[in-house]
Coordinates of C-alpha atoms and ligand atoms in Angstrom, one line a residue:
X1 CA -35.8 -1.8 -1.7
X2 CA -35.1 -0.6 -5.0
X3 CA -38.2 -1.4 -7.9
X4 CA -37.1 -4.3 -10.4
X5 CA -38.9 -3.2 -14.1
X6 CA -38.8 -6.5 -14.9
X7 CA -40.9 -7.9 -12.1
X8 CA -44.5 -7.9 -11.2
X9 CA -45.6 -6.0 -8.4
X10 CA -47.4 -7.3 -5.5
X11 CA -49.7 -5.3 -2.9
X12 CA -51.1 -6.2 0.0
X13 CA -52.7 -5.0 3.2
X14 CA -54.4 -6.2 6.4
X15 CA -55.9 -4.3 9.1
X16 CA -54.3 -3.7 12.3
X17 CA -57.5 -4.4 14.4
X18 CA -56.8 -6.2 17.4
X19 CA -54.6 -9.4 17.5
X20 CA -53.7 -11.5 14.2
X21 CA -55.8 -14.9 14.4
X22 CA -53.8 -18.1 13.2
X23 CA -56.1 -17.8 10.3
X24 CA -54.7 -14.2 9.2
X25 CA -51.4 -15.6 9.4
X26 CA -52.1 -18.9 7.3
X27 CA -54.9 -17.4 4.7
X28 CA -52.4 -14.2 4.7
X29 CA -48.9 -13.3 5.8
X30 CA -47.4 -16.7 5.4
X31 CA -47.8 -16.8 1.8
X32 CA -46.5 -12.9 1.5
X33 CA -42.9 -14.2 3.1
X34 CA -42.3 -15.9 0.2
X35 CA -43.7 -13.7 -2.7
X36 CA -40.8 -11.1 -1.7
X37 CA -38.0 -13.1 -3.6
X38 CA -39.7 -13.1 -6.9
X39 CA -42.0 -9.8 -6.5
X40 CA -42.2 -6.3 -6.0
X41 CA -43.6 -6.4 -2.9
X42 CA -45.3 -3.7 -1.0
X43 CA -47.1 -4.6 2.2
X44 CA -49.3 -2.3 4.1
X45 CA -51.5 -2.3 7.5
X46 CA -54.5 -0.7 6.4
X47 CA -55.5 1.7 9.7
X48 CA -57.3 4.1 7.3
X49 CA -59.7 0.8 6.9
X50 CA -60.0 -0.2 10.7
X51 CA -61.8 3.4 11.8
X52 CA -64.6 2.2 9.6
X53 CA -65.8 0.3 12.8
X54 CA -65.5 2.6 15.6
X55 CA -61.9 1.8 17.6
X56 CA -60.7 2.9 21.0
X57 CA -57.6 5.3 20.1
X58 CA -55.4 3.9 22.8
X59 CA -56.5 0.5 22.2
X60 CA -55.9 1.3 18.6
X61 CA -52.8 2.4 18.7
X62 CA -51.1 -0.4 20.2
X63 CA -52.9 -2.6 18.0
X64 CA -51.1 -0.7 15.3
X65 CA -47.6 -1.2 16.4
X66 CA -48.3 -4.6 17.9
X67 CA -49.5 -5.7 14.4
X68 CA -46.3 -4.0 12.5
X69 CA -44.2 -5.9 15.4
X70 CA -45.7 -8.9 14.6
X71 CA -45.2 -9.0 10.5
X72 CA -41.9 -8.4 11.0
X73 CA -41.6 -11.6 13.5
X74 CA -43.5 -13.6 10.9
X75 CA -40.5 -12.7 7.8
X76 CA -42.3 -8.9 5.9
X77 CA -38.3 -7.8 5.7
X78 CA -38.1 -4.1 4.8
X79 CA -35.1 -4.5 3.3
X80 CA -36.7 -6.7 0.6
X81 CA -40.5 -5.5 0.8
X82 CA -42.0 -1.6 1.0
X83 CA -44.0 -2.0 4.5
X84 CA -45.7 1.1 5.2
X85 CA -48.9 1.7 7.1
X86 CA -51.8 3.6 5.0
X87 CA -52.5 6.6 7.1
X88 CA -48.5 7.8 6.5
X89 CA -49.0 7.8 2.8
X90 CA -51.9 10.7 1.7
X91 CA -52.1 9.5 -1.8
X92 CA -54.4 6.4 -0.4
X93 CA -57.1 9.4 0.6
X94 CA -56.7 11.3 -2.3
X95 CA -57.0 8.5 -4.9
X96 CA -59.9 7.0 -2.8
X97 CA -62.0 10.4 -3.3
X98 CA -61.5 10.2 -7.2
X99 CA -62.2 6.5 -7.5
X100 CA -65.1 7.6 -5.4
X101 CA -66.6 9.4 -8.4
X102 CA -66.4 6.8 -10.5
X103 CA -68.0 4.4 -8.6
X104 CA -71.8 3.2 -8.9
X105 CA -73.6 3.4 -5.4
X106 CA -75.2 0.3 -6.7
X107 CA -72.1 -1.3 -7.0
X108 CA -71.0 -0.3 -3.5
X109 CA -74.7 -1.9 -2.0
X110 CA -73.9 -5.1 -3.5
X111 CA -70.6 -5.6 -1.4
X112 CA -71.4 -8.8 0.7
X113 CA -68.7 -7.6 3.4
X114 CA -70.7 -4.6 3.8
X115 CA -74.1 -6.6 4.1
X116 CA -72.7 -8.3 7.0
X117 CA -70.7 -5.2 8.5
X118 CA -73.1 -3.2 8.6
X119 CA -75.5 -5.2 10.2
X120 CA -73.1 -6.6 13.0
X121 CA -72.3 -3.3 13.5
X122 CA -76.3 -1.6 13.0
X123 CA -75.5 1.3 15.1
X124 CA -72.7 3.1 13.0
X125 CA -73.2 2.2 9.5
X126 CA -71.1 5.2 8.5
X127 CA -69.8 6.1 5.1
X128 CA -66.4 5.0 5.1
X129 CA -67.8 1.5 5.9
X130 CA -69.6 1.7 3.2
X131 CA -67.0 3.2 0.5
X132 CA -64.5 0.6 2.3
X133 CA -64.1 -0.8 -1.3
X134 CA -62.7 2.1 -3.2
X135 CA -60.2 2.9 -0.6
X136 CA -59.2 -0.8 -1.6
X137 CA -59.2 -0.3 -4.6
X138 CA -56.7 3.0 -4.1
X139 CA -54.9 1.3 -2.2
X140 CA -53.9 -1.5 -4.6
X141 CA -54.2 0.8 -7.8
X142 CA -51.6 3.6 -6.7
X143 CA -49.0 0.8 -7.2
X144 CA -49.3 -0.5 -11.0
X145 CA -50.3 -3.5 -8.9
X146 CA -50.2 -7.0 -10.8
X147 CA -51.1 -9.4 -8.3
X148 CA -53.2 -9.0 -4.8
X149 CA -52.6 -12.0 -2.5
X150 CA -55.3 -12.0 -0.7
X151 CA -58.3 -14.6 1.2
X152 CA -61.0 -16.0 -0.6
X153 CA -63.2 -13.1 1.2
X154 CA -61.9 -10.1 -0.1
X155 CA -61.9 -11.4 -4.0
X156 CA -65.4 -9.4 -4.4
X157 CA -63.5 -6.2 -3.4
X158 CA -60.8 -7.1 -6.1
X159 CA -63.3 -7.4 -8.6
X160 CA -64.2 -4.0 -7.9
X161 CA -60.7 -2.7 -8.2
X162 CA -60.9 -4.2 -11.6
X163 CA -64.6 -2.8 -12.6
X164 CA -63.3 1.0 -11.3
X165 CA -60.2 0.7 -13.2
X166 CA -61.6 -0.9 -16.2
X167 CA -64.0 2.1 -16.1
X168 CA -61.7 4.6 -15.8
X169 CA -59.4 3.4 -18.3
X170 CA -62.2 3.3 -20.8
X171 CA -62.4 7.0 -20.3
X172 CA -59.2 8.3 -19.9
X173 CA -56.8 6.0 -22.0
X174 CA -54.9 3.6 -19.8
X175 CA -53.7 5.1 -16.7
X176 CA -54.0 1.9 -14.3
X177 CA -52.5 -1.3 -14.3
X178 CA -55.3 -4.6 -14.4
X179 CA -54.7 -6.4 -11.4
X180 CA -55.3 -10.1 -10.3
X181 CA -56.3 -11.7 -7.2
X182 CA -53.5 -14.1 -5.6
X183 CA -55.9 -16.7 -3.4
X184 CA -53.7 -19.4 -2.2
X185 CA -55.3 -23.0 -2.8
X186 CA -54.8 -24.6 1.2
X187 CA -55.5 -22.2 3.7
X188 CA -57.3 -19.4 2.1
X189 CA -60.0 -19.9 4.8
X190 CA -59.1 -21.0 8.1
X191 CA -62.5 -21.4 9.8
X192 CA -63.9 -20.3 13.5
X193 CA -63.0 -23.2 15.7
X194 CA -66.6 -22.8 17.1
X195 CA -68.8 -22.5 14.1
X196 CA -66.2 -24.0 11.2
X197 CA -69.3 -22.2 8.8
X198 CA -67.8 -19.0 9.8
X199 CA -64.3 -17.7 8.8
X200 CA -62.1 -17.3 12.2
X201 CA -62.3 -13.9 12.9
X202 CA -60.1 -11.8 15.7
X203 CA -63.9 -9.9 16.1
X204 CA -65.8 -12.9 17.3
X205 CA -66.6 -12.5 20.5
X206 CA -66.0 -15.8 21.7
X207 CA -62.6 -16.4 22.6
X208 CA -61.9 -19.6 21.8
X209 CA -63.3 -19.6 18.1
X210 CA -60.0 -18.1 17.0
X211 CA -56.3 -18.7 18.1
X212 CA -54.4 -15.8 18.3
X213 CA -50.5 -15.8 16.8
X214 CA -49.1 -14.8 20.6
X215 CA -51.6 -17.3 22.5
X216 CA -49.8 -19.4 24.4
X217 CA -49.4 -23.3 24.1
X218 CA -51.0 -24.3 27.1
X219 CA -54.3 -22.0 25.4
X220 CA -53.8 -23.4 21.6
X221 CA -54.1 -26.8 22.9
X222 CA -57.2 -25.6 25.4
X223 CA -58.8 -23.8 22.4
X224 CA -58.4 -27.0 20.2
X225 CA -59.7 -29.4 22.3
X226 CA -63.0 -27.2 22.6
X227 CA -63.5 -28.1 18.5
X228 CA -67.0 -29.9 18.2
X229 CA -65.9 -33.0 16.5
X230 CA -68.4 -35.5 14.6
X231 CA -69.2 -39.3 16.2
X232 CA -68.0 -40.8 13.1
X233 CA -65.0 -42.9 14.7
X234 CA -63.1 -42.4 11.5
X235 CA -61.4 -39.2 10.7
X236 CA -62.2 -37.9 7.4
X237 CA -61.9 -34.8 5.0
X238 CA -65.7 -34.0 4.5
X239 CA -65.3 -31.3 2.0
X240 CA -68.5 -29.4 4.2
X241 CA -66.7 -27.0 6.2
X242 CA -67.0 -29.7 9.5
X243 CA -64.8 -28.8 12.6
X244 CA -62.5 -31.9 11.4
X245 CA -61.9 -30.5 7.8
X246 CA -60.8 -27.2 9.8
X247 CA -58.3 -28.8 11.9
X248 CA -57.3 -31.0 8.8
X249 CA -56.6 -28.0 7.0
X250 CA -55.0 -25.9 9.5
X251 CA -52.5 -29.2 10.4
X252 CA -51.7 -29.7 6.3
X253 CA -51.5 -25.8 5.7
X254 CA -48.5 -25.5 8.3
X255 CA -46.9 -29.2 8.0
X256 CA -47.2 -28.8 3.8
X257 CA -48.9 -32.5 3.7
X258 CA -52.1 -32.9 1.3
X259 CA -55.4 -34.0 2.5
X260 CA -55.0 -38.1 2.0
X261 CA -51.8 -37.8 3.5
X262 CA -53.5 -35.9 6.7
X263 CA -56.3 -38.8 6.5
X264 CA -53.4 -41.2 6.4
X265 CA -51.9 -40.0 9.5
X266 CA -55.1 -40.0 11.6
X267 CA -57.8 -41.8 10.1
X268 CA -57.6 -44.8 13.2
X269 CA -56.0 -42.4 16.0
X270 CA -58.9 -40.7 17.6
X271 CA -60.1 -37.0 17.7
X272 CA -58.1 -36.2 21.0
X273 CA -54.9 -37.2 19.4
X274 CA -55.8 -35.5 16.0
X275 CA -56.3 -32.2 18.4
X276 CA -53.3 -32.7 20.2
X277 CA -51.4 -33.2 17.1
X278 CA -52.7 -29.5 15.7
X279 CA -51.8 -28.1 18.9
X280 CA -48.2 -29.5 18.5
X281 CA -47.9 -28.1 15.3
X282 CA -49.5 -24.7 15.4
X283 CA -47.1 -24.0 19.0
X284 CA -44.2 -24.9 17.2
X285 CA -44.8 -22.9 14.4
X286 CA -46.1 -20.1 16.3
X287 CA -43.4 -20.1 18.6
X288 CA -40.3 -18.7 16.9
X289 CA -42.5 -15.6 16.0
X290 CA -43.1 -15.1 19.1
X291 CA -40.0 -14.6 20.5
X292 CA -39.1 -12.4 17.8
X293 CA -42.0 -10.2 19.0
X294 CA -41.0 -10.0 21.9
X295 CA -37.6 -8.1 21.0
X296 CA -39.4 -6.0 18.1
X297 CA -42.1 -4.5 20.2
X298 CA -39.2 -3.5 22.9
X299 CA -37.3 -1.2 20.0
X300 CA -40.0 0.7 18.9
X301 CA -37.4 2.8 17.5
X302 CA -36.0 0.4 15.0
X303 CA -39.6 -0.1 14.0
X304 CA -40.3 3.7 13.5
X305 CA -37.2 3.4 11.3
X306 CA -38.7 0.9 9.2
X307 CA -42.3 2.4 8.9
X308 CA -40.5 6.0 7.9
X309 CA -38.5 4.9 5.6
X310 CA -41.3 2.6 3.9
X311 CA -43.8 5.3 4.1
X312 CA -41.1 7.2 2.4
X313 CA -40.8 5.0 -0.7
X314 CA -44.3 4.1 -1.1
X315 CA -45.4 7.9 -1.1
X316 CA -42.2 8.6 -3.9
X317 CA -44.0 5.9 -6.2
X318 CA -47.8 6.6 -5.7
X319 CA -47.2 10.5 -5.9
X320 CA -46.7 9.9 -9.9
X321 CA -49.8 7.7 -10.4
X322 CA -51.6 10.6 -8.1
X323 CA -50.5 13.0 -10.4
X324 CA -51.1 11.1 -13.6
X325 CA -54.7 10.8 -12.3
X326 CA -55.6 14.6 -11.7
X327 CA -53.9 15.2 -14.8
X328 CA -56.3 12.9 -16.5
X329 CA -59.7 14.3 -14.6
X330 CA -58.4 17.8 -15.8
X331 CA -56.7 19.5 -12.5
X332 CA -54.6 22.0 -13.2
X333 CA -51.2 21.3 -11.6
X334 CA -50.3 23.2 -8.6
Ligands
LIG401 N1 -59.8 -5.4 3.2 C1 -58.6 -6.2 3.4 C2 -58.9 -7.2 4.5 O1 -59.7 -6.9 5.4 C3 -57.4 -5.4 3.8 C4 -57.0 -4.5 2.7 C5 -57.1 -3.1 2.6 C6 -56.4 -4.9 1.5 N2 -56.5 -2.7 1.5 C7 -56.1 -3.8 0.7 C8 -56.1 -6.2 0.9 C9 -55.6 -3.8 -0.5 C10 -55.5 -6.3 -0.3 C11 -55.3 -5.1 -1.1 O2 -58.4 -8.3 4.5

């Protein structure tokens, strides 16, 4: 992929912890596919992030490759996008450490991700959880980035991509490029099918609060029908995060329908045929990438290819903003 002046350039990341949840896929990757037509794309799986919460390194591993097997199947093409995963690329460390110093401990306390990280996970609330952000914000600012699609969740770790650079622009003259959240308007939060307060998260440890992109049909179906369901007999958009607005949302974020059209559809037809018609539509678009997983994961070599060659790329660009940086601080060149 060769980098278009003239276009804006998006980043990205997601972290290869355990499977991808229907609601990574909707909230994230699906609206990347697209973006690579009219962007500079560059995509990464952010491992560097994962080991922040404590990972079993076979376990990990495979979650790694699985996850890079599984973009591919959803459309990331690396012949249009740079996808590369973090660890490969050293300038992601390096830039974190600076951006380290220039970041208020304050700031860092505030992070509402962190609040809840560290205390779901009380017994290793280590550092990098905790500086979690500024790696982000490396990771995004290595690139001249321009526009970060991202959830509704991580917006609060954009905003402090944008403080840190702001900062460090103010001292050093304009060395990083002001970038902008992308939060798509449907489907930025896909909610836990269990407790539709909470965002679906591959973490939870319940099962069937979250459908994963390689479950089954026969599962989908048997993890939709478990969605608590109000005794109203007439199916409505609440607007207050109920288990119907979920399935509402997931059925027009896939089909493309609005809301009232959604309400149209079901309003007289009954909870168990509003479930049944999710589970149609989340196997059948769930299905095609699945298949195509199956035939990445078995040529790991093509894959290693891909990763190489992105790492590659994505190391030749952020080795000049590197450089640019310890220039600024006042290294002397080596
Ligand atoms: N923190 C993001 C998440 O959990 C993943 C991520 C890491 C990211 N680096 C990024 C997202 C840079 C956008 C830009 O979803």
């Amino acid at each position: 992929m060769t980098f278009d002046k003239d276009k804006k350039n998006v980043f990205s990341a997601i972290q290869p912890s355990g499977t991808i949840t229907l609601g990574n896929y909707l909230g994230a990757i699906k609206n990347w596919i697209p973006l690579q037509e009219k962007y500079n794309c560059i995509f990464s799986l952010a491992d560097l992030h994962t080991i922040t919460v404590r990972q079993d390194p076979k376990e990990f591993h495979k979650n790694i490759l699985q996850t890079y097997a599984l973009f591919l199947s959803c459309g990331v093409d690396p012949k249009k996008s740079i996808f590369f995963i973090q660890s490969h690329v050293h300038t992601h460390a390096e830039l974190a450490w600076i951006l380290n110093c220039y970041t208020q401990f304050g700031e860092l306390s505030r992070m509402t991700q962190f609040k809840d990280k560290s205390s779901r996970y009380s017994e290793n609330i280590n550092v990098g959880l905790f500086c979690y952000p500024t790696l982000m914000a490396s990771d995004i600012l290595l690139y001249k980035t321009h526009l970060i699609p991202v959830g509704i969740d991580q917006k609060q770790h954009v905003e402090l991509a944008r403080n840190v650079a702001g900062r460090f622009n103010g001292i050093y003259g304009e060395v990083f490029t002001m970038p902008e959240p992308l939060i798509p308007k449907v489907g930025a939060k896909i909610m836990s099918l269990q407790d539709p307060k909470k965002k679906m998260s591959k973490s939870d440890s319940n099962r069937n609060a979250y459908i994963s992109v390689l479950d089954s049909e026969e599962d989908i179906l048997k993890k939709l029908r478990k969605v608590v369901t109000d005794s109203n007999s007439e199916i409505k958009y609440s607007g207050s995060m109920t288990g119907v607005d979920n399935l509402i949302n997931i059925y027009c974020c896939i089909t493309g329908k609005n809301v009232n059209e959604a309400e149209d559809e079901f309003r007289d037809k009954g909870y168990k045929y509003l479930k049944e018609s999710v589970a149609a539509v989340v196997a059948n678009e769930l299905k095609p990438i699945q298949s195509k997983f199956d035939d990445y994961i078995k040529d790991l070599g093509y894959m290693e290819k891909c990763y190489k060659e992105a790492a590659r790329q994505a190391n030749d660009i952020s080795k000049e903003m590197i450089s640019r940086v310890f220039s600024k601080v006042g290294f002397v060149p080596k």
